[in-house]
Amino acid sequence: MSEPTVTDYPDRSELDADGCDELFDSLAAARRRAVLLELAERGGPLSIDDLTRALVERRDRRVAQYTQFDETTTERVERLRIDLYHVHLPKLAAADLVAFDHETRRVSTTERTSAGVDFIDELQ
């Protein structure tokens, strides 16, 4: 007889080892953490374009006093939008930390988003 896992008890909030690994892997990149924090602050679905602009503005405010940008804001937005679409949003969606609708190009929270945000808050 096999040991029960978290999937046998969907109402449990604890994560098994695989769930922890998936969460850690999903939140390893600063951009993915920023996506969750931005969605949590906004409280609702965002288009990928609105999310991208918000993340660029967030980063620019944080590093502007220390950094001179070689790219224009438009170039930074486009580069980040491509990274989000092809790398970061699929990774977060696979971990069920966000819902990403490719057709409408909208990103929204899931039931697990708050767990990811809580984890990030604990680290900061």
PDB file of C-alpha atoms in Angstrom:
ATOM      1  CA  MET A   1       0.000   0.000   0.000  1.00  0.00           C
ATOM      2  CA  SER A   2       1.421   3.386  -0.972  1.00  0.00           C
ATOM      3  CA  GLU A   3       1.717   6.390   1.311  1.00  0.00           C
ATOM      4  CA  PRO A   4      -0.964   9.073   0.871  1.00  0.00           C
ATOM      5  CA  THR A   5       0.138  12.279  -0.859  1.00  0.00           C
ATOM      6  CA  VAL A   6      -1.156  15.835  -0.904  1.00  0.00           C
ATOM      7  CA  THR A   7      -3.153  15.053  -4.038  1.00  0.00           C
ATOM      8  CA  ASP A   8      -5.112  12.488  -2.003  1.00  0.00           C
ATOM      9  CA  TYR A   9      -6.182  15.369   0.259  1.00  0.00           C
ATOM     10  CA  PRO A  10      -6.868  18.368  -2.008  1.00  0.00           C
ATOM     11  CA  ASP A  11      -8.127  20.484   0.902  1.00  0.00           C
ATOM     12  CA  ARG A  12      -4.804  20.303   2.736  1.00  0.00           C
ATOM     13  CA  SER A  13      -2.615  23.365   2.545  1.00  0.00           C
ATOM     14  CA  GLU A  14       0.664  21.535   3.190  1.00  0.00           C
ATOM     15  CA  LEU A  15       2.892  20.697   0.262  1.00  0.00           C
ATOM     16  CA  ASP A  16       4.704  17.408  -0.227  1.00  0.00           C
ATOM     17  CA  ALA A  17       8.343  17.370  -1.396  1.00  0.00           C
ATOM     18  CA  ASP A  18       7.375  17.493  -5.082  1.00  0.00           C
ATOM     19  CA  GLY A  19       5.036  20.413  -4.444  1.00  0.00           C
ATOM     20  CA  CYS A  20       7.771  22.301  -2.601  1.00  0.00           C
ATOM     21  CA  ASP A  21      10.238  21.656  -5.411  1.00  0.00           C
ATOM     22  CA  GLU A  22       7.742  22.919  -7.969  1.00  0.00           C
ATOM     23  CA  LEU A  23       7.019  26.037  -5.901  1.00  0.00           C
ATOM     24  CA  PHE A  24      10.725  26.778  -5.365  1.00  0.00           C
ATOM     25  CA  ASP A  25      11.483  26.251  -9.050  1.00  0.00           C
ATOM     26  CA  SER A  26       8.573  28.442 -10.136  1.00  0.00           C
ATOM     27  CA  LEU A  27       9.608  31.280  -7.828  1.00  0.00           C
ATOM     28  CA  ALA A  28      13.360  31.032  -8.450  1.00  0.00           C
ATOM     29  CA  ALA A  29      13.314  33.854 -11.015  1.00  0.00           C
ATOM     30  CA  ALA A  30      12.844  37.416  -9.782  1.00  0.00           C
ATOM     31  CA  ARG A  31      10.570  38.166 -12.741  1.00  0.00           C
ATOM     32  CA  ARG A  32       8.188  35.387 -11.790  1.00  0.00           C
ATOM     33  CA  ARG A  33       8.073  36.657  -8.215  1.00  0.00           C
ATOM     34  CA  ALA A  34       7.373  40.162  -9.538  1.00  0.00           C
ATOM     35  CA  VAL A  35       4.494  38.805 -11.654  1.00  0.00           C
ATOM     36  CA  LEU A  36       2.826  37.287  -8.588  1.00  0.00           C
ATOM     37  CA  LEU A  37       3.315  40.431  -6.513  1.00  0.00           C
ATOM     38  CA  GLU A  38       1.931  42.649  -9.283  1.00  0.00           C
ATOM     39  CA  LEU A  39      -1.129  40.442  -9.774  1.00  0.00           C
ATOM     40  CA  ALA A  40      -1.737  40.387  -6.024  1.00  0.00           C
ATOM     41  CA  GLU A  41      -1.501  44.191  -5.832  1.00  0.00           C
ATOM     42  CA  ARG A  42      -3.816  44.714  -8.793  1.00  0.00           C
ATOM     43  CA  GLY A  43      -6.281  42.098  -7.575  1.00  0.00           C
ATOM     44  CA  GLY A  44      -7.631  41.146 -10.966  1.00  0.00           C
ATOM     45  CA  PRO A  45      -6.804  39.859 -14.404  1.00  0.00           C
ATOM     46  CA  LEU A  46      -4.361  41.864 -16.498  1.00  0.00           C
ATOM     47  CA  SER A  47      -3.540  41.802 -20.158  1.00  0.00           C
ATOM     48  CA  ILE A  48       0.016  40.706 -20.846  1.00  0.00           C
ATOM     49  CA  ASP A  49       0.709  44.210 -22.176  1.00  0.00           C
ATOM     50  CA  ASP A  50      -0.541  45.914 -18.987  1.00  0.00           C
ATOM     51  CA  LEU A  51       1.374  43.436 -16.839  1.00  0.00           C
ATOM     52  CA  THR A  52       4.556  44.002 -18.838  1.00  0.00           C
ATOM     53  CA  ARG A  53       4.343  47.787 -18.586  1.00  0.00           C
ATOM     54  CA  ALA A  54       3.672  47.566 -14.839  1.00  0.00           C
ATOM     55  CA  LEU A  55       6.689  45.301 -14.314  1.00  0.00           C
ATOM     56  CA  VAL A  56       8.984  47.583 -16.327  1.00  0.00           C
ATOM     57  CA  GLU A  57       7.778  50.611 -14.358  1.00  0.00           C
ATOM     58  CA  ARG A  58       8.271  48.722 -11.070  1.00  0.00           C
ATOM     59  CA  ARG A  59      11.827  47.770 -12.024  1.00  0.00           C
ATOM     60  CA  ASP A  60      12.645  51.233 -13.384  1.00  0.00           C
ATOM     61  CA  ARG A  61      11.547  52.871 -10.107  1.00  0.00           C
ATOM     62  CA  ARG A  62      13.659  50.419  -8.131  1.00  0.00           C
ATOM     63  CA  VAL A  63      16.899  50.697 -10.123  1.00  0.00           C
ATOM     64  CA  ALA A  64      16.735  54.106 -11.838  1.00  0.00           C
ATOM     65  CA  GLN A  65      19.012  55.781  -9.322  1.00  0.00           C
ATOM     66  CA  TYR A  66      21.716  53.133  -9.878  1.00  0.00           C
ATOM     67  CA  THR A  67      21.378  52.267 -13.558  1.00  0.00           C
ATOM     68  CA  GLN A  68      21.637  53.971 -16.898  1.00  0.00           C
ATOM     69  CA  PHE A  69      19.560  52.153 -19.464  1.00  0.00           C
ATOM     70  CA  ASP A  70      21.028  51.333 -22.860  1.00  0.00           C
ATOM     71  CA  GLU A  71      17.591  50.499 -24.225  1.00  0.00           C
ATOM     72  CA  THR A  72      14.530  52.674 -24.582  1.00  0.00           C
ATOM     73  CA  THR A  73      11.506  51.917 -22.453  1.00  0.00           C
ATOM     74  CA  THR A  74       9.768  50.542 -25.548  1.00  0.00           C
ATOM     75  CA  GLU A  75      12.626  48.103 -26.140  1.00  0.00           C
ATOM     76  CA  ARG A  76      12.615  46.971 -22.505  1.00  0.00           C
ATOM     77  CA  VAL A  77       8.840  46.464 -22.580  1.00  0.00           C
ATOM     78  CA  GLU A  78       9.020  44.400 -25.776  1.00  0.00           C
ATOM     79  CA  ARG A  79      11.885  42.234 -24.508  1.00  0.00           C
ATOM     80  CA  LEU A  80      10.101  41.575 -21.205  1.00  0.00           C
ATOM     81  CA  ARG A  81       6.777  40.854 -22.934  1.00  0.00           C
ATOM     82  CA  ILE A  82       8.468  38.170 -25.033  1.00  0.00           C
ATOM     83  CA  ASP A  83      10.164  36.671 -21.947  1.00  0.00           C
ATOM     84  CA  LEU A  84       6.891  36.648 -20.027  1.00  0.00           C
ATOM     85  CA  TYR A  85       4.928  35.067 -22.866  1.00  0.00           C
ATOM     86  CA  HIS A  86       7.414  32.335 -23.727  1.00  0.00           C
ATOM     87  CA  VAL A  87       9.167  31.598 -20.420  1.00  0.00           C
ATOM     88  CA  HIS A  88       7.772  33.004 -17.201  1.00  0.00           C
ATOM     89  CA  LEU A  89       3.991  32.840 -17.593  1.00  0.00           C
ATOM     90  CA  PRO A  90       3.997  29.238 -18.861  1.00  0.00           C
ATOM     91  CA  LYS A  91       6.192  28.239 -15.893  1.00  0.00           C
ATOM     92  CA  LEU A  92       3.871  29.953 -13.406  1.00  0.00           C
ATOM     93  CA  ALA A  93       0.795  28.507 -15.117  1.00  0.00           C
ATOM     94  CA  ALA A  94       2.271  24.984 -15.027  1.00  0.00           C
ATOM     95  CA  ALA A  95       2.617  25.375 -11.249  1.00  0.00           C
ATOM     96  CA  ASP A  96      -0.963  26.729 -11.105  1.00  0.00           C
ATOM     97  CA  LEU A  97       0.282  29.974  -9.573  1.00  0.00           C
ATOM     98  CA  VAL A  98      -1.377  31.999 -12.358  1.00  0.00           C
ATOM     99  CA  ALA A  99      -3.873  31.357 -15.113  1.00  0.00           C
ATOM    100  CA  PHE A 100      -2.671  32.478 -18.529  1.00  0.00           C
ATOM    101  CA  ASP A 101      -5.127  32.536 -21.414  1.00  0.00           C
ATOM    102  CA  HIS A 102      -3.100  32.503 -24.635  1.00  0.00           C
ATOM    103  CA  GLU A 103      -6.149  33.372 -26.704  1.00  0.00           C
ATOM    104  CA  THR A 104      -7.130  36.544 -24.829  1.00  0.00           C
ATOM    105  CA  ARG A 105      -3.549  37.190 -23.645  1.00  0.00           C
ATOM    106  CA  ARG A 106      -4.767  37.772 -20.081  1.00  0.00           C
ATOM    107  CA  VAL A 107      -3.143  36.712 -16.832  1.00  0.00           C
ATOM    108  CA  SER A 108      -5.134  36.152 -13.656  1.00  0.00           C
ATOM    109  CA  THR A 109      -4.713  34.785 -10.173  1.00  0.00           C
ATOM    110  CA  THR A 110      -5.563  31.248  -9.095  1.00  0.00           C
ATOM    111  CA  GLU A 111      -6.259  29.708  -5.709  1.00  0.00           C
ATOM    112  CA  ARG A 112      -2.501  29.068  -5.353  1.00  0.00           C
ATOM    113  CA  THR A 113      -1.417  32.643  -6.140  1.00  0.00           C
ATOM    114  CA  SER A 114      -1.813  33.770  -2.542  1.00  0.00           C
ATOM    115  CA  ALA A 115       0.314  30.832  -1.337  1.00  0.00           C
ATOM    116  CA  GLY A 116       3.083  31.950  -3.693  1.00  0.00           C
ATOM    117  CA  VAL A 117       2.773  35.560  -2.516  1.00  0.00           C
ATOM    118  CA  ASP A 118       2.842  34.460   1.128  1.00  0.00           C
ATOM    119  CA  PHE A 119       5.992  32.450   0.438  1.00  0.00           C
ATOM    120  CA  ILE A 120       7.653  35.474  -1.219  1.00  0.00           C
ATOM    121  CA  ASP A 121       6.650  37.704   1.700  1.00  0.00           C
ATOM    122  CA  GLU A 122       8.236  35.247   4.142  1.00  0.00           C
ATOM    123  CA  LEU A 123      11.518  35.440   2.221  1.00  0.00           C
ATOM    124  CA  GLN A 124      11.665  39.233   2.185  1.00  0.00           C
TER     125      GLN A 124
END
